[in-house]
């Protein structure tokens, strides 16, 4: 089982949208409206700054530096795991599943966030973007990150499933021949996950566990994989 991070496992509690807004203000740049700020959660930060916020290319590194400094100072500590999600992951592990994180957040930062929130021990591996923000923006969305997670656990599964809150999770999963189960508590606008082709959309951690157990039951009927 592969899990996205922000918006799926962890509620940033405004630290991402608020942090982007503060970074843009500190740099004297226009701040997008609330809807566009929400859209900026999910893609690589450089991509969101360029394509949604319209930050000039020569100012992107400056904004990223402001944002990352604020996130490390207060954003990670202010984030919280979504209710019941850690218990759902624990139940999956107790049932023999291997569980990994696949996120577009820079991998070192993702590991720090998981440790700070007491979640690091729940996952067999963590896969994210390069620490270099511009290198992260050059990736093929989440496809290569998901592929890295699959390669890391090669031989331990016959089928896998992605869990995420944005269309990028669905698209990255599809690029690797996987289904994606969406979660409605993250950042996707209404209808985005279904329109992108999510196999199901869970409205709570309990619903998510039910969907994942259904998936695993189908898997056991056809194979002996465990991711």
mmCIF file of N, CA, C and O in Angstrom, residues 123-177:
data_model
loop_
_atom_site.group_PDB
_atom_site.id
_atom_site.type_symbol
_atom_site.label_atom_id
_atom_site.label_comp_id
_atom_site.label_asym_id
_atom_site.label_seq_id
_atom_site.Cartn_x
_atom_site.Cartn_y
_atom_site.Cartn_z
ATOM 1 N N UNK A 123 5.993 3.003 8.530
ATOM 2 C CA UNK A 123 6.203 2.803 7.097
ATOM 3 C C UNK A 123 7.501 2.058 6.815
ATOM 4 O O UNK A 123 8.525 2.300 7.445
ATOM 5 N N UNK A 124 7.427 1.164 5.838
ATOM 6 C CA UNK A 124 8.590 0.375 5.458
ATOM 7 C C UNK A 124 9.596 1.204 4.662
ATOM 8 O O UNK A 124 10.789 0.884 4.665
ATOM 9 N N UNK A 125 9.125 2.224 3.977
ATOM 10 C CA UNK A 125 10.029 3.102 3.241
ATOM 11 C C UNK A 125 9.312 4.415 2.949
ATOM 12 O O UNK A 125 8.090 4.500 2.996
ATOM 13 N N UNK A 126 10.110 5.445 2.646
ATOM 14 C CA UNK A 126 9.586 6.769 2.341
ATOM 15 C C UNK A 126 10.230 7.238 1.041
ATOM 16 O O UNK A 126 11.461 7.203 0.897
ATOM 17 N N UNK A 127 9.409 7.690 0.100
ATOM 18 C CA UNK A 127 9.893 8.101 -1.212
ATOM 19 C C UNK A 127 9.325 9.469 -1.539
ATOM 20 O O UNK A 127 8.116 9.690 -1.452
ATOM 21 N N UNK A 128 10.208 10.400 -1.892
ATOM 22 C CA UNK A 128 9.772 11.754 -2.198
ATOM 23 C C UNK A 128 10.596 12.366 -3.300
ATOM 24 O O UNK A 128 11.360 11.691 -3.987
ATOM 25 N N UNK A 129 10.431 13.685 -3.466
ATOM 26 C CA UNK A 129 11.166 14.421 -4.486
ATOM 27 C C UNK A 129 12.595 14.681 -4.026
ATOM 28 O O UNK A 129 12.905 14.610 -2.839
ATOM 29 N N UNK A 130 13.482 15.044 -4.955
ATOM 30 C CA UNK A 130 14.832 15.456 -4.563
ATOM 31 C C UNK A 130 14.786 16.699 -3.684
ATOM 32 O O UNK A 130 13.838 17.487 -3.741
ATOM 33 N N UNK A 131 15.805 16.874 -2.869
ATOM 34 C CA UNK A 131 15.881 18.062 -2.025
ATOM 35 C C UNK A 131 15.994 19.331 -2.863
ATOM 36 O O UNK A 131 15.534 20.397 -2.455
ATOM 37 N N UNK A 132 16.586 19.227 -4.041
ATOM 38 C CA UNK A 132 16.690 20.356 -4.968
ATOM 39 C C UNK A 132 15.306 20.616 -5.557
ATOM 40 O O UNK A 132 14.779 19.811 -6.328
ATOM 41 N N UNK A 133 14.706 21.757 -5.213
ATOM 42 C CA UNK A 133 13.330 22.043 -5.608
ATOM 43 C C UNK A 133 13.162 22.083 -7.132
ATOM 44 O O UNK A 133 12.132 21.648 -7.657
ATOM 45 N N UNK A 134 14.150 22.600 -7.837
ATOM 46 C CA UNK A 134 14.017 22.670 -9.295
ATOM 47 C C UNK A 134 14.124 21.292 -9.925
ATOM 48 O O UNK A 134 13.452 21.003 -10.926
ATOM 49 N N UNK A 135 14.925 20.422 -9.351
ATOM 50 C CA UNK A 135 14.982 19.045 -9.838
ATOM 51 C C UNK A 135 13.647 18.349 -9.585
ATOM 52 O O UNK A 135 13.176 17.554 -10.401
ATOM 53 N N UNK A 136 13.027 18.669 -8.447
ATOM 54 C CA UNK A 136 11.725 18.087 -8.131
ATOM 55 C C UNK A 136 10.683 18.500 -9.161
ATOM 56 O O UNK A 136 9.851 17.698 -9.589
ATOM 57 N N UNK A 137 10.726 19.769 -9.587
ATOM 58 C CA UNK A 137 9.751 20.266 -10.555
ATOM 59 C C UNK A 137 9.928 19.607 -11.923
ATOM 60 O O UNK A 137 8.998 19.579 -12.724
ATOM 61 N N UNK A 138 11.117 19.085 -12.194
ATOM 62 C CA UNK A 138 11.383 18.459 -13.488
ATOM 63 C C UNK A 138 10.898 17.012 -13.550
ATOM 64 O O UNK A 138 10.917 16.404 -14.625
ATOM 65 N N UNK A 139 10.450 16.467 -12.428
ATOM 66 C CA UNK A 139 9.964 15.091 -12.419
ATOM 67 C C UNK A 139 8.659 14.970 -13.197
ATOM 68 O O UNK A 139 7.968 15.955 -13.457
ATOM 69 N N UNK A 140 8.297 13.740 -13.536
ATOM 70 C CA UNK A 140 7.054 13.458 -14.246
ATOM 71 C C UNK A 140 5.902 13.328 -13.242
ATOM 72 O O UNK A 140 5.268 12.285 -13.127
ATOM 73 N N UNK A 141 5.628 14.413 -12.515
ATOM 74 C CA UNK A 141 4.592 14.343 -11.489
ATOM 75 C C UNK A 141 5.000 13.342 -10.412
ATOM 76 O O UNK A 141 6.139 13.336 -9.954
ATOM 77 N N UNK A 142 4.055 12.462 -10.034
ATOM 78 C CA UNK A 142 4.358 11.460 -9.006
ATOM 79 C C UNK A 142 4.754 10.119 -9.596
ATOM 80 O O UNK A 142 5.077 9.188 -8.850
ATOM 81 N N UNK A 143 4.732 9.995 -10.920
ATOM 82 C CA UNK A 143 4.944 8.685 -11.536
ATOM 83 C C UNK A 143 6.274 8.056 -11.130
ATOM 84 O O UNK A 143 6.335 6.888 -10.734
ATOM 85 N N UNK A 144 7.370 8.822 -11.219
ATOM 86 C CA UNK A 144 8.677 8.247 -10.908
ATOM 87 C C UNK A 144 8.844 8.003 -9.417
ATOM 88 O O UNK A 144 9.580 7.087 -9.012
ATOM 89 N N UNK A 145 8.166 8.789 -8.588
ATOM 90 C CA UNK A 145 8.231 8.566 -7.138
ATOM 91 C C UNK A 145 7.527 7.263 -6.780
ATOM 92 O O UNK A 145 8.044 6.452 -5.994
ATOM 93 N N UNK A 146 6.371 7.048 -7.370
ATOM 94 C CA UNK A 146 5.646 5.792 -7.139
ATOM 95 C C UNK A 146 6.452 4.614 -7.680
ATOM 96 O O UNK A 146 6.542 3.566 -7.033
ATOM 97 N N UNK A 147 7.076 4.801 -8.835
ATOM 98 C CA UNK A 147 7.900 3.726 -9.398
ATOM 99 C C UNK A 147 9.056 3.380 -8.468
ATOM 100 O O UNK A 147 9.384 2.198 -8.286
ATOM 101 N N UNK A 148 9.671 4.377 -7.845
ATOM 102 C CA UNK A 148 10.768 4.112 -6.906
ATOM 103 C C UNK A 148 10.279 3.277 -5.719
ATOM 104 O O UNK A 148 10.989 2.371 -5.258
ATOM 105 N N UNK A 149 9.072 3.571 -5.244
ATOM 106 C CA UNK A 149 8.521 2.793 -4.136
ATOM 107 C C UNK A 149 8.259 1.360 -4.561
ATOM 108 O O UNK A 149 8.547 0.406 -3.818
ATOM 109 N N UNK A 150 7.710 1.178 -5.760
ATOM 110 C CA UNK A 150 7.449 -0.176 -6.258
ATOM 111 C C UNK A 150 8.746 -0.950 -6.433
ATOM 112 O O UNK A 150 8.832 -2.137 -6.082
ATOM 113 N N UNK A 151 9.765 -0.287 -6.971
ATOM 114 C CA UNK A 151 11.051 -0.955 -7.165
ATOM 115 C C UNK A 151 11.680 -1.344 -5.826
ATOM 116 O O UNK A 151 12.297 -2.413 -5.710
ATOM 117 N N UNK A 152 11.519 -0.477 -4.830
ATOM 118 C CA UNK A 152 12.085 -0.748 -3.505
ATOM 119 C C UNK A 152 11.521 -2.025 -2.918
ATOM 120 O O UNK A 152 12.210 -2.759 -2.183
ATOM 121 N N UNK A 153 10.267 -2.340 -3.233
ATOM 122 C CA UNK A 153 9.606 -3.506 -2.643
ATOM 123 C C UNK A 153 9.348 -4.603 -3.664
ATOM 124 O O UNK A 153 8.485 -5.460 -3.446
ATOM 125 N N UNK A 154 10.098 -4.590 -4.740
ATOM 126 C CA UNK A 154 9.932 -5.606 -5.778
ATOM 127 C C UNK A 154 10.076 -7.005 -5.180
ATOM 128 O O UNK A 154 10.958 -7.258 -4.369
ATOM 129 N N UNK A 155 9.157 -7.873 -5.562
ATOM 130 C CA UNK A 155 9.170 -9.237 -5.043
ATOM 131 C C UNK A 155 8.291 -9.449 -3.836
ATOM 132 O O UNK A 155 8.034 -10.583 -3.437
ATOM 133 N N UNK A 156 7.806 -8.362 -3.245
ATOM 134 C CA UNK A 156 6.958 -8.478 -2.052
ATOM 135 C C UNK A 156 5.482 -8.327 -2.385
ATOM 136 O O UNK A 156 4.637 -8.379 -1.494
ATOM 137 N N UNK A 157 5.145 -8.108 -3.633
ATOM 138 C CA UNK A 157 3.749 -7.887 -3.995
ATOM 139 C C UNK A 157 3.527 -8.299 -5.447
ATOM 140 O O UNK A 157 4.455 -8.366 -6.247
ATOM 141 N N UNK A 158 2.289 -8.580 -5.776
ATOM 142 C CA UNK A 158 1.872 -8.772 -7.155
ATOM 143 C C UNK A 158 1.044 -7.589 -7.644
ATOM 144 O O UNK A 158 1.036 -7.268 -8.816
ATOM 145 N N UNK A 159 0.337 -6.973 -6.722
ATOM 146 C CA UNK A 159 -0.437 -5.769 -7.033
ATOM 147 C C UNK A 159 -0.220 -4.763 -5.916
ATOM 148 O O UNK A 159 0.083 -5.143 -4.789
ATOM 149 N N UNK A 160 -0.392 -3.497 -6.243
ATOM 150 C CA UNK A 160 -0.267 -2.444 -5.241
ATOM 151 C C UNK A 160 -1.384 -1.442 -5.472
ATOM 152 O O UNK A 160 -2.015 -1.419 -6.529
ATOM 153 N N UNK A 161 -1.625 -0.603 -4.492
ATOM 154 C CA UNK A 161 -2.638 0.446 -4.612
ATOM 155 C C UNK A 161 -2.089 1.730 -3.995
ATOM 156 O O UNK A 161 -1.342 1.690 -3.018
ATOM 157 N N UNK A 162 -2.423 2.856 -4.600
ATOM 158 C CA UNK A 162 -2.032 4.176 -4.112
ATOM 159 C C UNK A 162 -3.201 4.792 -3.372
ATOM 160 O O UNK A 162 -4.360 4.616 -3.755
ATOM 161 N N UNK A 163 -2.907 5.529 -2.304
ATOM 162 C CA UNK A 163 -3.923 6.277 -1.569
ATOM 163 C C UNK A 163 -3.508 7.738 -1.586
ATOM 164 O O UNK A 163 -2.384 8.077 -1.204
ATOM 165 N N UNK A 164 -4.401 8.622 -2.036
ATOM 166 C CA UNK A 164 -4.037 10.031 -2.096
ATOM 167 C C UNK A 164 -5.242 10.941 -2.181
ATOM 168 O O UNK A 164 -6.376 10.478 -2.340
ATOM 169 N N UNK A 165 -4.978 12.240 -2.102
ATOM 170 C CA UNK A 165 -6.077 13.207 -2.034
ATOM 171 C C UNK A 165 -6.192 14.104 -3.261
ATOM 172 O O UNK A 165 -7.077 14.956 -3.311
ATOM 173 N N UNK A 166 -5.292 13.958 -4.258
ATOM 174 C CA UNK A 166 -5.339 14.820 -5.434
ATOM 175 C C UNK A 166 -5.268 13.983 -6.707
ATOM 176 O O UNK A 166 -4.857 12.829 -6.695
ATOM 177 N N UNK A 167 -5.624 14.612 -7.817
ATOM 178 C CA UNK A 167 -5.572 13.925 -9.109
ATOM 179 C C UNK A 167 -4.156 13.482 -9.452
ATOM 180 O O UNK A 167 -3.971 12.489 -10.180
ATOM 181 N N UNK A 168 -3.150 14.185 -8.918
ATOM 182 C CA UNK A 168 -1.764 13.815 -9.193
ATOM 183 C C UNK A 168 -1.464 12.410 -8.673
ATOM 184 O O UNK A 168 -0.665 11.675 -9.260
ATOM 185 N N UNK A 169 -2.118 12.025 -7.566
ATOM 186 C CA UNK A 169 -1.942 10.683 -7.033
ATOM 187 C C UNK A 169 -2.567 9.644 -7.963
ATOM 188 O O UNK A 169 -1.991 8.587 -8.219
ATOM 189 N N UNK A 170 -3.764 9.970 -8.467
ATOM 190 C CA UNK A 170 -4.449 9.066 -9.388
ATOM 191 C C UNK A 170 -3.644 8.908 -10.677
ATOM 192 O O UNK A 170 -3.441 7.793 -11.181
ATOM 193 N N UNK A 171 -3.165 10.026 -11.208
ATOM 194 C CA UNK A 171 -2.418 9.999 -12.462
ATOM 195 C C UNK A 171 -1.079 9.285 -12.304
ATOM 196 O O UNK A 171 -0.669 8.515 -13.185
ATOM 197 N N UNK A 172 -0.393 9.525 -11.190
ATOM 198 C CA UNK A 172 0.874 8.840 -10.956
ATOM 199 C C UNK A 172 0.698 7.351 -10.790
ATOM 200 O O UNK A 172 1.515 6.547 -11.258
ATOM 201 N N UNK A 173 -0.396 6.964 -10.128
ATOM 202 C CA UNK A 173 -0.701 5.541 -9.978
ATOM 203 C C UNK A 173 -0.988 4.917 -11.338
ATOM 204 O O UNK A 173 -0.450 3.852 -11.688
ATOM 205 N N UNK A 174 -1.837 5.585 -12.127
ATOM 206 C CA UNK A 174 -2.203 5.042 -13.441
ATOM 207 C C UNK A 174 -0.981 4.885 -14.342
ATOM 208 O O UNK A 174 -0.897 3.921 -15.121
ATOM 209 N N UNK A 175 -0.024 5.807 -14.236
ATOM 210 C CA UNK A 175 1.189 5.721 -15.051
ATOM 211 C C UNK A 175 1.994 4.470 -14.728
ATOM 212 O O UNK A 175 2.807 4.018 -15.543
ATOM 213 N N UNK A 176 1.756 3.920 -13.537
ATOM 214 C CA UNK A 176 2.445 2.700 -13.121
ATOM 215 C C UNK A 176 1.524 1.482 -13.124
ATOM 216 O O UNK A 176 1.874 0.437 -12.571
ATOM 217 N N UNK A 177 0.346 1.625 -13.732
ATOM 218 C CA UNK A 177 -0.585 0.511 -13.836
ATOM 219 C C UNK A 177 -1.311 0.177 -12.546
ATOM 220 O O UNK A 177 -1.787 -0.943 -12.372
#
